[in-house]
Amino acid sequence: MDRYRCYGMKLGPGETPPRGEAVDIGGRRLRVVRAGPTNGDAPLIVLEAGAFGFSADWAVVQEGLAAAGLRSLAYDRAGLGYSDPGPTPRDGLGILGDLERLLAVLGEGGPFLYCGHSMAGLHARLFAARFGAVLEGAVLVDATTPEILDWKPASGFIGHFATLSRLAARIAGLGLLKPLRRTPLADAIGLPGVAKREKRAAFADPEHNHWAAAEVDAWGRTAAQAREAGPFAPGLPVAVVLTGSRSGRPDWRALRAVPAFASREGLVEYVSGASHATLLSARFAPAIGRAVDAVRARRSAS
């Protein structure tokens, strides 16, 4: 993925330019994809992708939100997708600082509604601490919490995933992921059109994989920062969208639902048949739209 070719130079025959725009946040650029009306009183929905994810992950969700008349913003964190690399470590505070600068450059001062998938649940608490005065609610899509990382089964998984992340970065650097770009491995969500091509390109891109692995390596720091930031305010509407069903023994799903149960205005929806990735697909993304609507309704009623 040549960021300069895509944003500043002529594309070759048959090449599709990336969606969105490159925004300079102070000597480096982040790719931003905005959707929905350009004005209105509704909050801006800030969409944060999970590990190895970027703005392409949210393409279907953004289409649905725009159809409902809602504004949303998805972006590529530093080094991921079509964004320039940023300083290390790539922990939660570093990522939040980039997002804060991005929103300021775009003239977005709130209100916001934060929506995070997977490991973006760690960033959600930091965002809430920084933007609490203008935050209208949070939607957590099969998202983790800092406390889950203290759970013994999870800690083992995290270590294993970090090892695999570093391995993926090395393999991508050798060009060995390129033959897999058109397989289901490269797009577990099932994205359409240009977003699918972006996702497949990122899957094999050495720089994307390197910086994604750097974020994973910083998860311990990010979780500690999120714990220090504290829980969501009890009155903040929090919706949690999870795979599977409510039944069964306590597991990751039950722990992921805790932020909703801790909120006076919380709710949980279990989406049967969805996987961690396909929650963002056309089949299951309406559940995210319902969660956004529910959070907004609870905020208006409070």
PDB file of C-alpha atoms in Angstrom:
ATOM      1  CA  MET A   1       0.000   0.000   0.000  1.00  0.00           C
ATOM      2  CA  ASP A   2       1.879   3.039  -1.226  1.00  0.00           C
ATOM      3  CA  ARG A   3       0.310   5.895   0.734  1.00  0.00           C
ATOM      4  CA  TYR A   4       1.985   8.598  -1.380  1.00  0.00           C
ATOM      5  CA  ARG A   5       0.853   7.021  -4.634  1.00  0.00           C
ATOM      6  CA  CYS A   6      -2.696   6.818  -3.389  1.00  0.00           C
ATOM      7  CA  TYR A   7      -2.919  10.330  -1.990  1.00  0.00           C
ATOM      8  CA  GLY A   8      -0.617  12.420  -4.120  1.00  0.00           C
ATOM      9  CA  MET A   9       0.266  10.721  -7.392  1.00  0.00           C
ATOM     10  CA  LYS A  10      -1.484   9.382 -10.457  1.00  0.00           C
ATOM     11  CA  LEU A  11      -3.056   5.969 -10.105  1.00  0.00           C
ATOM     12  CA  GLY A  12      -2.282   3.283 -12.641  1.00  0.00           C
ATOM     13  CA  PRO A  13      -4.832   1.684 -14.990  1.00  0.00           C
ATOM     14  CA  GLY A  14      -7.555  -0.094 -13.058  1.00  0.00           C
ATOM     15  CA  GLU A  15      -6.372   1.167  -9.665  1.00  0.00           C
ATOM     16  CA  THR A  16      -9.050   2.494  -7.345  1.00  0.00           C
ATOM     17  CA  PRO A  17      -8.190   5.427  -5.077  1.00  0.00           C
ATOM     18  CA  PRO A  18      -8.807   4.876  -1.377  1.00  0.00           C
ATOM     19  CA  ARG A  19     -11.976   6.260   0.118  1.00  0.00           C
ATOM     20  CA  GLY A  20     -11.906   9.323   2.315  1.00  0.00           C
ATOM     21  CA  GLU A  21      -9.219  11.939   2.749  1.00  0.00           C
ATOM     22  CA  ALA A  22      -5.740  12.402   4.178  1.00  0.00           C
ATOM     23  CA  VAL A  23      -5.711  14.865   7.087  1.00  0.00           C
ATOM     24  CA  ASP A  24      -2.478  16.453   8.328  1.00  0.00           C
ATOM     25  CA  ILE A  25      -2.367  16.390  12.123  1.00  0.00           C
ATOM     26  CA  GLY A  26       1.028  18.070  12.405  1.00  0.00           C
ATOM     27  CA  GLY A  27       3.602  16.811   9.939  1.00  0.00           C
ATOM     28  CA  ARG A  28       1.962  13.444   9.311  1.00  0.00           C
ATOM     29  CA  ARG A  29      -1.359  12.349   7.889  1.00  0.00           C
ATOM     30  CA  LEU A  30      -4.193  10.131   8.998  1.00  0.00           C
ATOM     31  CA  ARG A  31      -6.714   8.722   6.533  1.00  0.00           C
ATOM     32  CA  VAL A  32     -10.284   9.640   7.461  1.00  0.00           C
ATOM     33  CA  VAL A  33     -13.563   8.375   6.022  1.00  0.00           C
ATOM     34  CA  ARG A  34     -16.593  10.510   6.847  1.00  0.00           C
ATOM     35  CA  ALA A  35     -20.171   9.584   5.988  1.00  0.00           C
ATOM     36  CA  GLY A  36     -23.639  11.008   6.506  1.00  0.00           C
ATOM     37  CA  PRO A  37     -24.947  14.570   6.506  1.00  0.00           C
ATOM     38  CA  THR A  38     -22.482  17.431   6.737  1.00  0.00           C
ATOM     39  CA  ASN A  39     -24.484  19.299   9.334  1.00  0.00           C
ATOM     40  CA  GLY A  40     -27.163  18.785  11.933  1.00  0.00           C
ATOM     41  CA  ASP A  41     -27.478  18.488  15.682  1.00  0.00           C
ATOM     42  CA  ALA A  42     -26.903  14.743  15.957  1.00  0.00           C
ATOM     43  CA  PRO A  43     -23.611  13.672  17.576  1.00  0.00           C
ATOM     44  CA  LEU A  44     -20.663  12.600  15.453  1.00  0.00           C
ATOM     45  CA  ILE A  45     -20.258   8.836  15.763  1.00  0.00           C
ATOM     46  CA  VAL A  46     -16.548   8.084  16.160  1.00  0.00           C
ATOM     47  CA  LEU A  47     -15.782   4.558  14.940  1.00  0.00           C
ATOM     48  CA  GLU A  48     -12.664   2.861  16.334  1.00  0.00           C
ATOM     49  CA  ALA A  49     -11.480  -0.419  14.815  1.00  0.00           C
ATOM     50  CA  GLY A  50      -9.969  -3.327  16.729  1.00  0.00           C
ATOM     51  CA  ALA A  51      -6.567  -4.952  16.437  1.00  0.00           C
ATOM     52  CA  PHE A  52      -5.213  -5.014  12.867  1.00  0.00           C
ATOM     53  CA  GLY A  53      -8.380  -3.166  11.821  1.00  0.00           C
ATOM     54  CA  PHE A  54      -8.830   0.243  10.198  1.00  0.00           C
ATOM     55  CA  SER A  55     -11.509   2.380   8.600  1.00  0.00           C
ATOM     56  CA  ALA A  56     -12.376  -0.225   5.953  1.00  0.00           C
ATOM     57  CA  ASP A  57     -13.799  -2.426   8.713  1.00  0.00           C
ATOM     58  CA  TRP A  58     -16.606   0.095   9.262  1.00  0.00           C
ATOM     59  CA  ALA A  59     -17.699   0.533   5.630  1.00  0.00           C
ATOM     60  CA  VAL A  60     -21.010  -1.319   5.955  1.00  0.00           C
ATOM     61  CA  VAL A  61     -21.804   0.217   9.346  1.00  0.00           C
ATOM     62  CA  GLN A  62     -21.145   3.707   8.000  1.00  0.00           C
ATOM     63  CA  GLU A  63     -23.430   3.090   5.038  1.00  0.00           C
ATOM     64  CA  GLY A  64     -26.241   2.085   7.386  1.00  0.00           C
ATOM     65  CA  LEU A  65     -25.710   5.042   9.692  1.00  0.00           C
ATOM     66  CA  ALA A  66     -25.678   7.453   6.755  1.00  0.00           C
ATOM     67  CA  ALA A  67     -28.929   5.963   5.450  1.00  0.00           C
ATOM     68  CA  ALA A  68     -30.423   6.752   8.869  1.00  0.00           C
ATOM     69  CA  GLY A  69     -29.235  10.367   8.591  1.00  0.00           C
ATOM     70  CA  LEU A  70     -26.384  10.022  11.072  1.00  0.00           C
ATOM     71  CA  ARG A  71     -22.845  11.386  10.773  1.00  0.00           C
ATOM     72  CA  SER A  72     -19.911   9.070  11.360  1.00  0.00           C
ATOM     73  CA  LEU A  73     -16.137   9.153  11.181  1.00  0.00           C
ATOM     74  CA  ALA A  74     -13.825   6.180  10.774  1.00  0.00           C
ATOM     75  CA  TYR A  75     -10.077   6.545  10.510  1.00  0.00           C
ATOM     76  CA  ASP A  76      -6.827   4.613  10.151  1.00  0.00           C
ATOM     77  CA  ARG A  77      -4.630   4.791  13.227  1.00  0.00           C
ATOM     78  CA  ALA A  78      -0.991   5.765  12.657  1.00  0.00           C
ATOM     79  CA  GLY A  79       0.824   3.273  10.443  1.00  0.00           C
ATOM     80  CA  LEU A  80      -2.346   1.333   9.629  1.00  0.00           C
ATOM     81  CA  GLY A  81      -4.208   1.338   6.343  1.00  0.00           C
ATOM     82  CA  TYR A  82      -3.362   4.553   4.496  1.00  0.00           C
ATOM     83  CA  SER A  83      -2.098   6.594   7.477  1.00  0.00           C
ATOM     84  CA  ASP A  84       1.480   7.685   8.046  1.00  0.00           C
ATOM     85  CA  PRO A  85       3.351   6.048  10.948  1.00  0.00           C
ATOM     86  CA  GLY A  86       3.473   7.805  14.306  1.00  0.00           C
ATOM     87  CA  PRO A  87       5.762   7.913  17.322  1.00  0.00           C
ATOM     88  CA  THR A  88       6.158   4.955  19.631  1.00  0.00           C
ATOM     89  CA  PRO A  89       4.924   3.444  21.826  1.00  0.00           C
ATOM     90  CA  ARG A  90       1.613   2.857  20.095  1.00  0.00           C
ATOM     91  CA  ASP A  91      -0.297   2.680  23.359  1.00  0.00           C
ATOM     92  CA  GLY A  92      -3.685   4.053  24.296  1.00  0.00           C
ATOM     93  CA  LEU A  93      -2.530   7.552  25.180  1.00  0.00           C
ATOM     94  CA  GLY A  94      -0.544   7.856  21.953  1.00  0.00           C
ATOM     95  CA  ILE A  95      -3.542   6.740  19.918  1.00  0.00           C
ATOM     96  CA  LEU A  96      -5.909   9.023  21.825  1.00  0.00           C
ATOM     97  CA  GLY A  97      -3.577  11.977  21.261  1.00  0.00           C
ATOM     98  CA  ASP A  98      -3.669  11.369  17.510  1.00  0.00           C
ATOM     99  CA  LEU A  99      -7.461  11.138  17.522  1.00  0.00           C
ATOM    100  CA  GLU A 100      -7.768  14.291  19.605  1.00  0.00           C
ATOM    101  CA  ARG A 101      -5.576  16.203  17.139  1.00  0.00           C
ATOM    102  CA  LEU A 102      -7.510  14.786  14.202  1.00  0.00           C
ATOM    103  CA  LEU A 103     -10.870  15.898  15.595  1.00  0.00           C
ATOM    104  CA  ALA A 104      -9.461  19.362  16.343  1.00  0.00           C
ATOM    105  CA  VAL A 105      -8.116  19.780  12.799  1.00  0.00           C
ATOM    106  CA  LEU A 106     -11.511  18.733  11.423  1.00  0.00           C
ATOM    107  CA  GLY A 107     -13.264  21.278  13.660  1.00  0.00           C
ATOM    108  CA  GLU A 108     -15.160  18.581  15.548  1.00  0.00           C
ATOM    109  CA  GLY A 109     -15.723  19.595  19.151  1.00  0.00           C
ATOM    110  CA  GLY A 110     -18.643  17.317  19.986  1.00  0.00           C
ATOM    111  CA  PRO A 111     -21.061  16.041  20.870  1.00  0.00           C
ATOM    112  CA  PHE A 112     -19.688  12.572  20.184  1.00  0.00           C
ATOM    113  CA  LEU A 113     -20.921   9.013  20.387  1.00  0.00           C
ATOM    114  CA  TYR A 114     -18.052   6.519  20.616  1.00  0.00           C
ATOM    115  CA  CYS A 115     -18.357   3.122  18.927  1.00  0.00           C
ATOM    116  CA  GLY A 116     -15.516   0.615  19.294  1.00  0.00           C
ATOM    117  CA  HIS A 117     -14.978  -2.946  18.103  1.00  0.00           C
ATOM    118  CA  SER A 118     -12.903  -5.612  19.828  1.00  0.00           C
ATOM    119  CA  MET A 119      -9.747  -4.179  21.417  1.00  0.00           C
ATOM    120  CA  ALA A 120     -11.076  -0.653  20.856  1.00  0.00           C
ATOM    121  CA  GLY A 121     -12.883  -1.298  24.114  1.00  0.00           C
ATOM    122  CA  LEU A 122      -9.602  -0.392  25.819  1.00  0.00           C
ATOM    123  CA  HIS A 123      -9.550   2.948  24.012  1.00  0.00           C
ATOM    124  CA  ALA A 124     -13.200   3.668  24.822  1.00  0.00           C
ATOM    125  CA  ARG A 125     -12.472   4.388  28.485  1.00  0.00           C
ATOM    126  CA  LEU A 126      -9.657   6.773  27.559  1.00  0.00           C
ATOM    127  CA  PHE A 127     -11.900   8.577  25.067  1.00  0.00           C
ATOM    128  CA  ALA A 128     -14.640   8.877  27.712  1.00  0.00           C
ATOM    129  CA  ALA A 129     -12.198  10.332  30.230  1.00  0.00           C
ATOM    130  CA  ARG A 130     -10.910  12.914  27.747  1.00  0.00           C
ATOM    131  CA  PHE A 131     -14.238  13.868  26.111  1.00  0.00           C
ATOM    132  CA  GLY A 132     -16.689  13.104  28.919  1.00  0.00           C
ATOM    133  CA  ALA A 133     -18.256  16.561  28.861  1.00  0.00           C
ATOM    134  CA  VAL A 134     -19.343  16.129  25.230  1.00  0.00           C
ATOM    135  CA  LEU A 135     -19.770  12.340  25.100  1.00  0.00           C
ATOM    136  CA  GLU A 136     -23.391  11.251  24.689  1.00  0.00           C
ATOM    137  CA  GLY A 137     -22.840   7.512  24.891  1.00  0.00           C
ATOM    138  CA  ALA A 138     -20.791   4.476  23.926  1.00  0.00           C
ATOM    139  CA  VAL A 139     -21.465   1.402  21.808  1.00  0.00           C
ATOM    140  CA  LEU A 140     -19.103  -1.514  22.430  1.00  0.00           C
ATOM    141  CA  VAL A 141     -19.121  -4.135  19.676  1.00  0.00           C
ATOM    142  CA  ASP A 142     -17.841  -7.443  21.064  1.00  0.00           C
ATOM    143  CA  ALA A 143     -15.298  -5.239  22.795  1.00  0.00           C
ATOM    144  CA  THR A 144     -12.863  -6.074  25.544  1.00  0.00           C
ATOM    145  CA  THR A 145     -12.343  -4.198  28.793  1.00  0.00           C
ATOM    146  CA  PRO A 146      -9.154  -3.540  30.759  1.00  0.00           C
ATOM    147  CA  GLU A 147     -10.347  -5.946  33.451  1.00  0.00           C
ATOM    148  CA  ILE A 148     -10.670  -8.837  30.990  1.00  0.00           C
ATOM    149  CA  LEU A 149      -6.906  -8.723  30.502  1.00  0.00           C
ATOM    150  CA  ASP A 150      -6.560  -9.608  34.216  1.00  0.00           C
ATOM    151  CA  TRP A 151      -8.616 -12.799  33.721  1.00  0.00           C
ATOM    152  CA  LYS A 152      -6.280 -15.790  33.600  1.00  0.00           C
ATOM    153  CA  PRO A 153      -7.686 -17.421  30.418  1.00  0.00           C
ATOM    154  CA  ALA A 154      -7.503 -14.057  28.659  1.00  0.00           C
ATOM    155  CA  SER A 155      -3.934 -13.330  29.716  1.00  0.00           C
ATOM    156  CA  GLY A 156      -2.782 -16.547  28.063  1.00  0.00           C
ATOM    157  CA  PHE A 157      -4.633 -15.685  24.871  1.00  0.00           C
ATOM    158  CA  ILE A 158      -3.161 -12.175  24.814  1.00  0.00           C
ATOM    159  CA  GLY A 159       0.376 -13.504  25.007  1.00  0.00           C
ATOM    160  CA  HIS A 160      -0.329 -15.987  22.230  1.00  0.00           C
ATOM    161  CA  PHE A 161      -1.942 -13.316  20.058  1.00  0.00           C
ATOM    162  CA  ALA A 162       1.003 -10.952  20.560  1.00  0.00           C
ATOM    163  CA  THR A 163       3.366 -13.687  19.369  1.00  0.00           C
ATOM    164  CA  LEU A 164       1.202 -14.345  16.317  1.00  0.00           C
ATOM    165  CA  SER A 165       1.035 -10.602  15.596  1.00  0.00           C
ATOM    166  CA  ARG A 166       4.796 -10.271  15.517  1.00  0.00           C
ATOM    167  CA  LEU A 167       5.000 -13.375  13.324  1.00  0.00           C
ATOM    168  CA  ALA A 168       2.413 -11.919  10.913  1.00  0.00           C
ATOM    169  CA  ALA A 169       4.468  -8.734  10.647  1.00  0.00           C
ATOM    170  CA  ARG A 170       7.598 -10.714   9.774  1.00  0.00           C
ATOM    171  CA  ILE A 171       5.770 -12.894   7.242  1.00  0.00           C
ATOM    172  CA  ALA A 172       4.202  -9.822   5.614  1.00  0.00           C
ATOM    173  CA  GLY A 173       7.645  -8.251   5.400  1.00  0.00           C
ATOM    174  CA  LEU A 174       8.805 -11.246   3.382  1.00  0.00           C
ATOM    175  CA  GLY A 175       5.860 -10.907   1.010  1.00  0.00           C
ATOM    176  CA  LEU A 176       4.430 -14.290   1.988  1.00  0.00           C
ATOM    177  CA  LEU A 177       0.909 -12.967   2.683  1.00  0.00           C
ATOM    178  CA  LYS A 178       0.375 -11.600  -0.823  1.00  0.00           C
ATOM    179  CA  PRO A 179      -0.843 -14.925  -2.281  1.00  0.00           C
ATOM    180  CA  LEU A 180      -3.562 -14.991   0.409  1.00  0.00           C
ATOM    181  CA  ARG A 181      -5.053 -11.578  -0.373  1.00  0.00           C
ATOM    182  CA  ARG A 182      -8.029 -13.026  -2.246  1.00  0.00           C
ATOM    183  CA  THR A 183      -8.839 -15.692   0.329  1.00  0.00           C
ATOM    184  CA  PRO A 184     -11.358 -15.357   3.184  1.00  0.00           C
ATOM    185  CA  LEU A 185      -8.412 -14.879   5.554  1.00  0.00           C
ATOM    186  CA  ALA A 186      -7.842 -11.407   4.117  1.00  0.00           C
ATOM    187  CA  ASP A 187     -11.404 -10.230   4.797  1.00  0.00           C
ATOM    188  CA  ALA A 188     -13.166 -12.134   7.564  1.00  0.00           C
ATOM    189  CA  ILE A 189     -15.881  -9.457   7.727  1.00  0.00           C
ATOM    190  CA  GLY A 190     -17.122  -9.870   4.162  1.00  0.00           C
ATOM    191  CA  LEU A 191     -16.869  -6.270   3.003  1.00  0.00           C
ATOM    192  CA  PRO A 192     -18.179  -4.910  -0.314  1.00  0.00           C
ATOM    193  CA  GLY A 193     -16.455  -3.112  -3.180  1.00  0.00           C
ATOM    194  CA  VAL A 194     -13.632  -0.697  -2.507  1.00  0.00           C
ATOM    195  CA  ALA A 195     -13.571  -1.472   1.214  1.00  0.00           C
ATOM    196  CA  LYS A 196     -12.903  -5.135   0.420  1.00  0.00           C
ATOM    197  CA  ARG A 197      -9.969  -4.180  -1.790  1.00  0.00           C
ATOM    198  CA  GLU A 198      -8.594  -1.941   0.961  1.00  0.00           C
ATOM    199  CA  LYS A 199      -8.937  -4.719   3.535  1.00  0.00           C
ATOM    200  CA  ARG A 200      -7.211  -7.258   1.298  1.00  0.00           C
ATOM    201  CA  ALA A 201      -4.365  -4.858   0.580  1.00  0.00           C
ATOM    202  CA  ALA A 202      -3.828  -4.139   4.278  1.00  0.00           C
ATOM    203  CA  PHE A 203      -3.800  -7.847   5.095  1.00  0.00           C
ATOM    204  CA  ALA A 204      -0.598  -8.332   3.103  1.00  0.00           C
ATOM    205  CA  ASP A 205       0.988  -4.908   3.643  1.00  0.00           C
ATOM    206  CA  PRO A 206       4.229  -5.070   5.696  1.00  0.00           C
ATOM    207  CA  GLU A 207       3.852  -1.583   7.180  1.00  0.00           C
ATOM    208  CA  HIS A 208       0.252  -2.146   8.245  1.00  0.00           C
ATOM    209  CA  ASN A 209       1.188  -5.427   9.921  1.00  0.00           C
ATOM    210  CA  HIS A 210       4.255  -3.923  11.602  1.00  0.00           C
ATOM    211  CA  TRP A 211       2.329  -1.091  13.238  1.00  0.00           C
ATOM    212  CA  ALA A 212      -0.640  -3.297  14.116  1.00  0.00           C
ATOM    213  CA  ALA A 213       1.737  -5.630  15.934  1.00  0.00           C
ATOM    214  CA  ALA A 214       3.251  -2.617  17.717  1.00  0.00           C
ATOM    215  CA  GLU A 215      -0.214  -1.759  19.044  1.00  0.00           C
ATOM    216  CA  VAL A 216      -0.691  -5.320  20.283  1.00  0.00           C
ATOM    217  CA  ASP A 217       2.667  -5.201  22.054  1.00  0.00           C
ATOM    218  CA  ALA A 218       1.414  -2.108  23.913  1.00  0.00           C
ATOM    219  CA  TRP A 219      -1.841  -3.679  25.121  1.00  0.00           C
ATOM    220  CA  GLY A 220      -0.544  -4.044  28.675  1.00  0.00           C
ATOM    221  CA  ARG A 221       0.296  -0.322  28.811  1.00  0.00           C
ATOM    222  CA  THR A 222      -3.013   0.582  27.174  1.00  0.00           C
ATOM    223  CA  ALA A 223      -4.999  -1.518  29.648  1.00  0.00           C
ATOM    224  CA  ALA A 224      -3.192   0.113  32.570  1.00  0.00           C
ATOM    225  CA  GLN A 225      -3.936   3.553  31.144  1.00  0.00           C
ATOM    226  CA  ALA A 226      -7.603   2.646  30.714  1.00  0.00           C
ATOM    227  CA  ARG A 227      -7.845   1.388  34.304  1.00  0.00           C
ATOM    228  CA  GLU A 228      -6.292   4.628  35.529  1.00  0.00           C
ATOM    229  CA  ALA A 229      -8.826   6.614  33.476  1.00  0.00           C
ATOM    230  CA  GLY A 230     -11.588   4.891  35.456  1.00  0.00           C
ATOM    231  CA  PRO A 231     -14.914   3.367  34.452  1.00  0.00           C
ATOM    232  CA  PHE A 232     -17.589   5.045  32.386  1.00  0.00           C
ATOM    233  CA  ALA A 233     -19.752   7.530  34.274  1.00  0.00           C
ATOM    234  CA  PRO A 234     -22.754   5.610  35.705  1.00  0.00           C
ATOM    235  CA  GLY A 235     -25.213   7.850  33.874  1.00  0.00           C
ATOM    236  CA  LEU A 236     -23.545   7.431  30.463  1.00  0.00           C
ATOM    237  CA  PRO A 237     -25.683   5.299  28.127  1.00  0.00           C
ATOM    238  CA  VAL A 238     -23.652   2.215  27.164  1.00  0.00           C
ATOM    239  CA  ALA A 239     -24.822  -0.413  24.682  1.00  0.00           C
ATOM    240  CA  VAL A 240     -22.947  -3.684  24.260  1.00  0.00           C
ATOM    241  CA  VAL A 241     -23.403  -5.812  21.133  1.00  0.00           C
ATOM    242  CA  LEU A 242     -22.181  -9.393  21.515  1.00  0.00           C
ATOM    243  CA  THR A 243     -22.027 -12.600  19.516  1.00  0.00           C
ATOM    244  CA  GLY A 244     -24.000 -15.683  20.538  1.00  0.00           C
ATOM    245  CA  SER A 245     -26.633 -15.751  23.259  1.00  0.00           C
ATOM    246  CA  ARG A 246     -27.058 -14.919  26.932  1.00  0.00           C
ATOM    247  CA  SER A 247     -27.122 -18.595  27.929  1.00  0.00           C
ATOM    248  CA  GLY A 248     -24.052 -20.537  29.011  1.00  0.00           C
ATOM    249  CA  ARG A 249     -21.386 -20.330  31.669  1.00  0.00           C
ATOM    250  CA  PRO A 250     -19.604 -17.041  32.427  1.00  0.00           C
ATOM    251  CA  ASP A 251     -17.093 -16.378  29.687  1.00  0.00           C
ATOM    252  CA  TRP A 252     -15.679 -13.564  27.586  1.00  0.00           C
ATOM    253  CA  ARG A 253     -19.162 -12.517  26.517  1.00  0.00           C
ATOM    254  CA  ALA A 254     -20.333 -12.076  30.093  1.00  0.00           C
ATOM    255  CA  LEU A 255     -17.262 -10.032  30.977  1.00  0.00           C
ATOM    256  CA  ARG A 256     -17.716  -7.878  27.889  1.00  0.00           C
ATOM    257  CA  ALA A 257     -21.280  -7.084  28.990  1.00  0.00           C
ATOM    258  CA  VAL A 258     -20.151  -5.620  32.347  1.00  0.00           C
ATOM    259  CA  PRO A 259     -19.962  -1.963  31.147  1.00  0.00           C
ATOM    260  CA  ALA A 260     -23.629  -2.073  30.137  1.00  0.00           C
ATOM    261  CA  PHE A 261     -24.724  -3.569  33.452  1.00  0.00           C
ATOM    262  CA  ALA A 262     -22.705  -0.924  35.320  1.00  0.00           C
ATOM    263  CA  SER A 263     -24.586   1.860  33.540  1.00  0.00           C
ATOM    264  CA  ARG A 264     -27.961   3.152  34.687  1.00  0.00           C
ATOM    265  CA  GLU A 265     -28.737   3.482  30.985  1.00  0.00           C
ATOM    266  CA  GLY A 266     -27.146   0.275  29.704  1.00  0.00           C
ATOM    267  CA  LEU A 267     -28.364  -2.460  27.406  1.00  0.00           C
ATOM    268  CA  VAL A 268     -27.002  -5.629  25.828  1.00  0.00           C
ATOM    269  CA  GLU A 269     -27.939  -7.296  22.546  1.00  0.00           C
ATOM    270  CA  TYR A 270     -26.776 -10.807  21.699  1.00  0.00           C
ATOM    271  CA  VAL A 271     -26.543 -11.479  17.966  1.00  0.00           C
ATOM    272  CA  SER A 272     -27.025 -15.148  17.211  1.00  0.00           C
ATOM    273  CA  GLY A 273     -25.091 -16.474  14.224  1.00  0.00           C
ATOM    274  CA  ALA A 274     -22.571 -13.627  14.141  1.00  0.00           C
ATOM    275  CA  SER A 275     -18.836 -14.044  14.633  1.00  0.00           C
ATOM    276  CA  HIS A 276     -16.458 -11.508  16.114  1.00  0.00           C
ATOM    277  CA  ALA A 277     -15.675 -10.211  12.599  1.00  0.00           C
ATOM    278  CA  THR A 278     -19.053 -10.622  10.873  1.00  0.00           C
ATOM    279  CA  LEU A 279     -20.757  -8.371  13.415  1.00  0.00           C
ATOM    280  CA  LEU A 280     -19.495  -5.645  11.060  1.00  0.00           C
ATOM    281  CA  SER A 281     -20.960  -7.296   7.944  1.00  0.00           C
ATOM    282  CA  ALA A 282     -24.127  -6.417   6.034  1.00  0.00           C
ATOM    283  CA  ARG A 283     -25.999  -9.293   7.663  1.00  0.00           C
ATOM    284  CA  PHE A 284     -25.366  -8.270  11.266  1.00  0.00           C
ATOM    285  CA  ALA A 285     -24.425  -4.563  11.180  1.00  0.00           C
ATOM    286  CA  PRO A 286     -28.069  -3.491  11.749  1.00  0.00           C
ATOM    287  CA  ALA A 287     -27.591  -4.568  15.369  1.00  0.00           C
ATOM    288  CA  ILE A 288     -24.963  -1.845  15.708  1.00  0.00           C
ATOM    289  CA  GLY A 289     -27.389   0.676  14.236  1.00  0.00           C
ATOM    290  CA  ARG A 290     -30.016  -0.388  16.776  1.00  0.00           C
ATOM    291  CA  ALA A 291     -27.494   0.057  19.580  1.00  0.00           C
ATOM    292  CA  VAL A 292     -26.666   3.570  18.365  1.00  0.00           C
ATOM    293  CA  ASP A 293     -30.378   4.424  18.249  1.00  0.00           C
ATOM    294  CA  ALA A 294     -30.939   3.047  21.741  1.00  0.00           C
ATOM    295  CA  VAL A 295     -28.047   5.020  23.205  1.00  0.00           C
ATOM    296  CA  ARG A 296     -29.273   8.222  21.586  1.00  0.00           C
ATOM    297  CA  ALA A 297     -32.809   7.606  22.837  1.00  0.00           C
ATOM    298  CA  ARG A 298     -31.616   7.000  26.396  1.00  0.00           C
ATOM    299  CA  ARG A 299     -29.509  10.140  26.271  1.00  0.00           C
ATOM    300  CA  SER A 300     -32.441  12.216  25.057  1.00  0.00           C
ATOM    301  CA  ALA A 301     -34.683  10.837  27.791  1.00  0.00           C
ATOM    302  CA  SER A 302     -32.198  11.436  30.622  1.00  0.00           C
TER     303      SER A 302
END
